[in-house]
PDB file of C-alpha atoms in Angstrom:
ATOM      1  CA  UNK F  67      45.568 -54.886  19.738  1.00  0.00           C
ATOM      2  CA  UNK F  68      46.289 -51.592  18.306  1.00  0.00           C
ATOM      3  CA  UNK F  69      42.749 -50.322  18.562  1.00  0.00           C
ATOM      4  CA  UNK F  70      43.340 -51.473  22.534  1.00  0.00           C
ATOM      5  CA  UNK F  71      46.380 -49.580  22.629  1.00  0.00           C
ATOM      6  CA  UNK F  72      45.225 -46.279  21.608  1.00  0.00           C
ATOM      7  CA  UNK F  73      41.642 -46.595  22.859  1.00  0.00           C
ATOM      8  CA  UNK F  74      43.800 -47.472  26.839  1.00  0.00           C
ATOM      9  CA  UNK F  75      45.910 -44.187  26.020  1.00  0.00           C
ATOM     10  CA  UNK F  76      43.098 -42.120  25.416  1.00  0.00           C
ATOM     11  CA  UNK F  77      41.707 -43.231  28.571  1.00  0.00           C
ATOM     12  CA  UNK F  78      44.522 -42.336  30.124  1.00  0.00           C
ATOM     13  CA  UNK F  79      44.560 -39.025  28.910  1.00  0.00           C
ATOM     14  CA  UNK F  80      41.028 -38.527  29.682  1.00  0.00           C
ATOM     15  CA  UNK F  81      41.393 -39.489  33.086  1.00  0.00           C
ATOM     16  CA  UNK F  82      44.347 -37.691  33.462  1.00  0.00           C
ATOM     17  CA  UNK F  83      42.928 -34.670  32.056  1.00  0.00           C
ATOM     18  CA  UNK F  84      39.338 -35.024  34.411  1.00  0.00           C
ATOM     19  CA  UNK F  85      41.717 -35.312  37.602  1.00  0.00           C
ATOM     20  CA  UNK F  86      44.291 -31.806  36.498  1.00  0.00           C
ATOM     21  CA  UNK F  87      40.728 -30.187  36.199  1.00  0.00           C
ATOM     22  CA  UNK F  88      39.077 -31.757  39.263  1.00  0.00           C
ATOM     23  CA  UNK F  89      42.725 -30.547  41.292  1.00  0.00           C
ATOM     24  CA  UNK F  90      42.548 -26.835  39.768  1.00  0.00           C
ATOM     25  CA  UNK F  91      38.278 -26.564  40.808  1.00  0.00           C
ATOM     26  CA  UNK F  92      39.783 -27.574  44.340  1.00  0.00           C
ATOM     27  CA  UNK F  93      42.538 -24.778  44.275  1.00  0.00           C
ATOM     28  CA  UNK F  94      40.467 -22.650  42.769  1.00  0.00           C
ATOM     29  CA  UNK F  95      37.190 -23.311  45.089  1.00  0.00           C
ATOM     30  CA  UNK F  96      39.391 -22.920  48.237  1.00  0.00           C
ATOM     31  CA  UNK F  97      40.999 -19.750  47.324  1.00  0.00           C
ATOM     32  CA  UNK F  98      37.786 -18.610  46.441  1.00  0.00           C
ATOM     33  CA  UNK F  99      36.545 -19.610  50.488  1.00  0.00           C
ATOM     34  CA  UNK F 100      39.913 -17.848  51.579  1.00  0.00           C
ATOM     35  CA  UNK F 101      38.939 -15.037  49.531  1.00  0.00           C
ATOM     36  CA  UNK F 102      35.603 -14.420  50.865  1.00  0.00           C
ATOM     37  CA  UNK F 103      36.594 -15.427  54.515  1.00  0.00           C
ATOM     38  CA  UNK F 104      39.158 -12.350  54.014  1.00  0.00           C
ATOM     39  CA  UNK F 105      36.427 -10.475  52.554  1.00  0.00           C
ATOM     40  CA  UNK F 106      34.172 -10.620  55.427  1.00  0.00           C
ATOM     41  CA  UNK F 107      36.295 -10.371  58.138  1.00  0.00           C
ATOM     42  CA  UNK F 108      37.802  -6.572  56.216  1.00  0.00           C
ATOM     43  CA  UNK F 109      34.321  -5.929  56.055  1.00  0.00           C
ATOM     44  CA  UNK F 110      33.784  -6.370  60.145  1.00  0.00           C
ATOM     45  CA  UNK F 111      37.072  -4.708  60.985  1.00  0.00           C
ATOM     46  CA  UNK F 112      36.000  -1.811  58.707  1.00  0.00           C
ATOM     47  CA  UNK F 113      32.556  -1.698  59.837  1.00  0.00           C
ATOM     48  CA  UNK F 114      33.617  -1.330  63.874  1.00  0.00           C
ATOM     49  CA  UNK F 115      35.866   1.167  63.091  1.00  0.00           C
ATOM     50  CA  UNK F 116      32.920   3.638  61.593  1.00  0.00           C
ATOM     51  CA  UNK F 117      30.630   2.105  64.788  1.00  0.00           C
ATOM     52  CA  UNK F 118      33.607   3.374  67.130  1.00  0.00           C
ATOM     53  CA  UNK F 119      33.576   6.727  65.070  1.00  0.00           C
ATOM     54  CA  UNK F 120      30.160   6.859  65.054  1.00  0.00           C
ATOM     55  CA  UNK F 121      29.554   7.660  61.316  1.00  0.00           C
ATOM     56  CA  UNK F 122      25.859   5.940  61.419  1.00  0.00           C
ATOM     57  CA  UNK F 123      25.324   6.540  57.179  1.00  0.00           C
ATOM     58  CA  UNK F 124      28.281   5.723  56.046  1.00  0.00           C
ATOM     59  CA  UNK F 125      28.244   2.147  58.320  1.00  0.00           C
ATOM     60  CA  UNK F 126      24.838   1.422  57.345  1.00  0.00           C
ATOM     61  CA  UNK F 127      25.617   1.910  53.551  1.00  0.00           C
ATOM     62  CA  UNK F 128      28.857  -0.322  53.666  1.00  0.00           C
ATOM     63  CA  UNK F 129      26.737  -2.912  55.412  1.00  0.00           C
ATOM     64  CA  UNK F 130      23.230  -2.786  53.475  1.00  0.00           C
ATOM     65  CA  UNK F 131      25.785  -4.332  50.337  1.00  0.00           C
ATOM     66  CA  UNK F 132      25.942  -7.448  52.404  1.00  0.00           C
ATOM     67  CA  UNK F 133      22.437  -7.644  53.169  1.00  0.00           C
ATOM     68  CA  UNK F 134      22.486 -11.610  51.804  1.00  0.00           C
ATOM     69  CA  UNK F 135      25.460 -12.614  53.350  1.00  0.00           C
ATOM     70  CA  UNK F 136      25.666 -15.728  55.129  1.00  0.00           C
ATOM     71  CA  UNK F 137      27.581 -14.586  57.837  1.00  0.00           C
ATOM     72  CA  UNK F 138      25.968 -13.552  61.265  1.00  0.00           C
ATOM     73  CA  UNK F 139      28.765 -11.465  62.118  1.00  0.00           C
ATOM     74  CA  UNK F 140      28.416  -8.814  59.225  1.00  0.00           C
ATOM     75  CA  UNK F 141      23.804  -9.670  59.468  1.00  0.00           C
ATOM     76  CA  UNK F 142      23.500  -8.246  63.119  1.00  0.00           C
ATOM     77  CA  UNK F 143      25.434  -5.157  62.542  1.00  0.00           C
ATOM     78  CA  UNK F 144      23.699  -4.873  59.985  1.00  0.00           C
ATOM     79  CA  UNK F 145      20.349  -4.772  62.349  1.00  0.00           C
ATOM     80  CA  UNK F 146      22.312  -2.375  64.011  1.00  0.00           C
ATOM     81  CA  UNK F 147      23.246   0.242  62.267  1.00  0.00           C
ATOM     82  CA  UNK F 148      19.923   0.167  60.313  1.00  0.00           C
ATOM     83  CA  UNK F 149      18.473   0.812  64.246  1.00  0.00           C
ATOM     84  CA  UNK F 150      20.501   3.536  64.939  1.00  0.00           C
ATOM     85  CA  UNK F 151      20.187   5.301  61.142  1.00  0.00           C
ATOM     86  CA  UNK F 152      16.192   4.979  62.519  1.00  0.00           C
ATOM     87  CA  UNK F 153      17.281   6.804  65.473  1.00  0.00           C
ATOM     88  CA  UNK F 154      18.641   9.746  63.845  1.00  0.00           C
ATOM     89  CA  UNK F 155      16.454  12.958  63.985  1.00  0.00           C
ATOM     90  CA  UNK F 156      17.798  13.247  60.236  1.00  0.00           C
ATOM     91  CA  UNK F 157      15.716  10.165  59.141  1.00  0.00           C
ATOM     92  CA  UNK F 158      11.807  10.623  57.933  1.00  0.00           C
ATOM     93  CA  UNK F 159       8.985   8.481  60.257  1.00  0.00           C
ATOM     94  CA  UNK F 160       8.657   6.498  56.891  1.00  0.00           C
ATOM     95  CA  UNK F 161      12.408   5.580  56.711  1.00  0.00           C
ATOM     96  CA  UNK F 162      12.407   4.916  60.558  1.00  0.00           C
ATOM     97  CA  UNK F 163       9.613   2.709  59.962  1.00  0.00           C
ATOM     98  CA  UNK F 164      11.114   0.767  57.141  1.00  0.00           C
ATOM     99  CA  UNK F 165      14.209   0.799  59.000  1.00  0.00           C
ATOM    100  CA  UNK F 166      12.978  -0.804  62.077  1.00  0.00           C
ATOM    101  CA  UNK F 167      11.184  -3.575  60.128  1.00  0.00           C
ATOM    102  CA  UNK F 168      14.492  -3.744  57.979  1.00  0.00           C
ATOM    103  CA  UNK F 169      16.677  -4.451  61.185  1.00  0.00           C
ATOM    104  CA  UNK F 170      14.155  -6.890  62.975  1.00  0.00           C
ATOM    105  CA  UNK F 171      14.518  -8.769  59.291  1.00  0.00           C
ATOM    106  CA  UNK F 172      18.200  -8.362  59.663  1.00  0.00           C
ATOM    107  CA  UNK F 173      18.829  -9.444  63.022  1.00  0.00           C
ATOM    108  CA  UNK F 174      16.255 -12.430  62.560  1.00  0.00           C
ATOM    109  CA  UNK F 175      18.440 -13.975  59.420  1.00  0.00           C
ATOM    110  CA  UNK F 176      21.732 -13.418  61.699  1.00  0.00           C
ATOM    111  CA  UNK F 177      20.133 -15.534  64.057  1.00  0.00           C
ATOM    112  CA  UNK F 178      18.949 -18.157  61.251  1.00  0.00           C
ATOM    113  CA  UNK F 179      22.280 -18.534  60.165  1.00  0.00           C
ATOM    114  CA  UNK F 180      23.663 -19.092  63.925  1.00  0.00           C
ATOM    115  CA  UNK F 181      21.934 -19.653  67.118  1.00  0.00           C
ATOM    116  CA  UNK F 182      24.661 -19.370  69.025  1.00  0.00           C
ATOM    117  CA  UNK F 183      25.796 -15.869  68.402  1.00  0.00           C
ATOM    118  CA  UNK F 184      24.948 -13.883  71.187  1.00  0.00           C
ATOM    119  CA  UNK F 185      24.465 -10.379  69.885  1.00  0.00           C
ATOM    120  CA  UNK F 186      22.264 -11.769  67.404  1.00  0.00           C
ATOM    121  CA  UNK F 187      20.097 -12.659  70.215  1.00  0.00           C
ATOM    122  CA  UNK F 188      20.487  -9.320  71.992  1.00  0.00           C
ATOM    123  CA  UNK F 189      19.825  -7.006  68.906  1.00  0.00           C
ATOM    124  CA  UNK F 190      16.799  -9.695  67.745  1.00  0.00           C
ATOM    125  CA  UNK F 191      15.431  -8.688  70.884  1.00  0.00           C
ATOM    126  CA  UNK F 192      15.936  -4.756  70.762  1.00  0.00           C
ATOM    127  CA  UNK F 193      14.705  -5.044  67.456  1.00  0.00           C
ATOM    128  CA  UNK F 194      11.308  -6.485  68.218  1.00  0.00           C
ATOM    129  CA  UNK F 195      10.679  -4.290  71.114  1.00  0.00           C
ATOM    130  CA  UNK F 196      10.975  -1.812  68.495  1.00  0.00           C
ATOM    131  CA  UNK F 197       9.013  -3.246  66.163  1.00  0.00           C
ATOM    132  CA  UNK F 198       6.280  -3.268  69.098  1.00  0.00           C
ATOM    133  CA  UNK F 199       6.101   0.578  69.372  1.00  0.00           C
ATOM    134  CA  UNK F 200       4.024  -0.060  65.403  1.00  0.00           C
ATOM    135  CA  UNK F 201       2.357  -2.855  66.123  1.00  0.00           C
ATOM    136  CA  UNK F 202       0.254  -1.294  69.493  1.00  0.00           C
ATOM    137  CA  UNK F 203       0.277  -2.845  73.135  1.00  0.00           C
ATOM    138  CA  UNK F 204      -0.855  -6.066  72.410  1.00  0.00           C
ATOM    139  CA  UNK F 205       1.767  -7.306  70.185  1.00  0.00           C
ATOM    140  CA  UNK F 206       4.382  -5.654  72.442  1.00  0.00           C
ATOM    141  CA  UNK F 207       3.190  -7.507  75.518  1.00  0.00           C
ATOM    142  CA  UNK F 208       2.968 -10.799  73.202  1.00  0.00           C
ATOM    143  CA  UNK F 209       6.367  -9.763  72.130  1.00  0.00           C
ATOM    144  CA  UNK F 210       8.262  -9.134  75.591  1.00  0.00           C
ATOM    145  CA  UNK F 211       8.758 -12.729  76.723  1.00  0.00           C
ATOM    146  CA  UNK F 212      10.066 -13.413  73.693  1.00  0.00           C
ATOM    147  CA  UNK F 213      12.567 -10.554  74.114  1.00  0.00           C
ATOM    148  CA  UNK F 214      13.429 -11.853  77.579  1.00  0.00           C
ATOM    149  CA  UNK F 215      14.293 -14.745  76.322  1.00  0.00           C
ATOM    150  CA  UNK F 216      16.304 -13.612  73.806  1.00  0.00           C
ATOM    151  CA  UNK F 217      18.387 -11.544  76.272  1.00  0.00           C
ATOM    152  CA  UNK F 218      18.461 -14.327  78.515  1.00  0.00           C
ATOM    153  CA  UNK F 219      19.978 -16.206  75.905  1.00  0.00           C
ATOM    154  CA  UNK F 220      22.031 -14.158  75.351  1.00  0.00           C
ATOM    155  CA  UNK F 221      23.415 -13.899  78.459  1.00  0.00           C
ATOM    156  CA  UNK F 222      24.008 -17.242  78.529  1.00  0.00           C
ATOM    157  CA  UNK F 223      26.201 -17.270  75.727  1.00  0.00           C
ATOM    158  CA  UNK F 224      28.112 -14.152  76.792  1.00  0.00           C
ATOM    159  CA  UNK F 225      27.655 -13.564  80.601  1.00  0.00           C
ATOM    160  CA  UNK F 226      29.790 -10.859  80.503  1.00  0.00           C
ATOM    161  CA  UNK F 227      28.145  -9.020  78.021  1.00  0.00           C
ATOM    162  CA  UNK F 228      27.031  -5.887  80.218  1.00  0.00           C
ATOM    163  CA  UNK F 229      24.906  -4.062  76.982  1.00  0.00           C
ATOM    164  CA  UNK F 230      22.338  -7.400  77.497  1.00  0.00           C
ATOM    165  CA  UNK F 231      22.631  -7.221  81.874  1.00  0.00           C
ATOM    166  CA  UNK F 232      21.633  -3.832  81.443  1.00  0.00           C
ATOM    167  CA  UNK F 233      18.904  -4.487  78.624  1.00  0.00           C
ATOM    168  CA  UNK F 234      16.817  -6.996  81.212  1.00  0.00           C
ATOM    169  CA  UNK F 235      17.292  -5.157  84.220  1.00  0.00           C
ATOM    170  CA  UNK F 236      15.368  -2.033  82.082  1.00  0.00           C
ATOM    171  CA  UNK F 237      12.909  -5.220  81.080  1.00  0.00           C
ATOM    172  CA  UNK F 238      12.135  -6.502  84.347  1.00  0.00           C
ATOM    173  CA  UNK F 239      12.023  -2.641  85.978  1.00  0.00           C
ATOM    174  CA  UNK F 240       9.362  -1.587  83.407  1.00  0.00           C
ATOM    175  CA  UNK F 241       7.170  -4.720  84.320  1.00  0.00           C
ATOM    176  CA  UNK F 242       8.024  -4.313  88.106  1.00  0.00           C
ATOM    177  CA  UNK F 243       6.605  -0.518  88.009  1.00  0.00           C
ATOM    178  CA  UNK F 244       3.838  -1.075  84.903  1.00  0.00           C
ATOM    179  CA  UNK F 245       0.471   0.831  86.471  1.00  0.00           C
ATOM    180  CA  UNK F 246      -2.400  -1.437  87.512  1.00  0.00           C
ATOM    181  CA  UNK F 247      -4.589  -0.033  84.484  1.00  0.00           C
ATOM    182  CA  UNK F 248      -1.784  -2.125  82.040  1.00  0.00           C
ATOM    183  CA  UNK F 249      -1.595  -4.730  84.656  1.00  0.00           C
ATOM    184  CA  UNK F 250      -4.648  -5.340  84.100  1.00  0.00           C
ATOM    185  CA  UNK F 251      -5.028  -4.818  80.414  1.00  0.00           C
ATOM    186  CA  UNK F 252      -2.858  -7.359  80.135  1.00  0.00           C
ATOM    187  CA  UNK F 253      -4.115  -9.803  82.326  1.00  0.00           C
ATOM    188  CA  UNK F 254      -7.000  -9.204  79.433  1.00  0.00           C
ATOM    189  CA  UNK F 255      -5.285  -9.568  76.675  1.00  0.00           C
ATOM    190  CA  UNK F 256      -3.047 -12.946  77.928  1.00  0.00           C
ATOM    191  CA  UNK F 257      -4.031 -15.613  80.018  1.00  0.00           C
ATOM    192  CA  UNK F 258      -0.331 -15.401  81.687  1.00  0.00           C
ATOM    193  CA  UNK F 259       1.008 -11.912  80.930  1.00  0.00           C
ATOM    194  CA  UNK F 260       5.038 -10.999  81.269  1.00  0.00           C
ATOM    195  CA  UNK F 261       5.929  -9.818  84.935  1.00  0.00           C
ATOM    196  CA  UNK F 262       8.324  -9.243  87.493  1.00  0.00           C
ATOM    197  CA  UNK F 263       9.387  -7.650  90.433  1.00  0.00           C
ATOM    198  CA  UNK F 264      12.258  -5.185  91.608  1.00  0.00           C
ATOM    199  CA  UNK F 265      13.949  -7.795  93.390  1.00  0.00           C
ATOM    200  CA  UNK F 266      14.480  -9.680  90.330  1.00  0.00           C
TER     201      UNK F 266
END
């Protein structure tokens, strides 16, 4: 009886014991979330602020530190501001190059982690157009439906987003005006290649 006794209170203990640790993980696992939700959302508030002010380096080099985030808020300005450091006259053509493949990388994970985030879809599709201007005229006539639908997506899930109106209407007027000589490289090149019309 004795040896039932103590072996019960030590099971007691035990369990007792397993459940203060299990609560304190909890506490500590959720402050941790409320933590790094805070984190992130300094992060975003900090990194419009240089966007507004236009400091291009120093936005890019608070962002490249969350380069494997999660979140698709901080990964597609992230694709952004390592497009517009490619921009700069500053920047070498070997930076702009590994800058433009950088953001298409960057703007492709933002989408990856959610669909439904409509400048991920807008700056996914500005950064494969740019990516096109490596790859030569095939891939960026294989690429431009894919853009269009990534603006049209993105349209979708922000109609009021004028950046992305604007971005189309420049995608459908270079197709409406494109020279008969592309025309009809491109009728070469793809069975059904990208077109439109002025109307549209």
């Amino acid at each position: 009886t004795q040896v039932l006794r103590k072996s019960l209170q030590r099971g007691v203990v035990l369990s007792t014991g397993s459940f203060l640790i299990f609560e304190a993980h909890k506490l500590i696992s959720g402050f941790a979330e409320v933590h790094a939700s805070f984190k992130v959302e300094e992060v975003i508030e900090q990194a419009d602020y240089l966007y507004g002010s236009g400091e291009t380096e120093k936005l890019y080099r608070l962002l490249v530190q969350h380069k494997n985030s999660d979140d698709a808020e901080l990964l597609w300005r992230l694709a952004r501001s390592a497009r517009d450091l490619a921009q700069l006259s500053s920047t070498s053509a070997e930076e702009k190059r590994q800058l433009t493949y950088d953001s298409l990388e960057y703007a492709k994970k933002a989408l990856e982690k959610n669909e439904s985030n409509f400048a991920a879809h807008k700056w996914y599709g500005i950064c494969l157009s740019d990516v096109g201007d490596y790859e030569g005229i095939k891939t960026k006539i294989g690429n431009a439906i894919v853009i269009k639908e990534h603006f049209q997506r993105a349209i979708e899930l922000n109609p009021k987003d004028a950046t992305t109106i604007h971005l189309i209407g420049i995608w459908c007027y270079s197709f409406a005006e494109m020279p008969w000589y592309q025309r009809k490289i491109a009728a070469t090149l793809f069975a059904t290649p990208p077109t439109s019309t002025f109307q549209e």
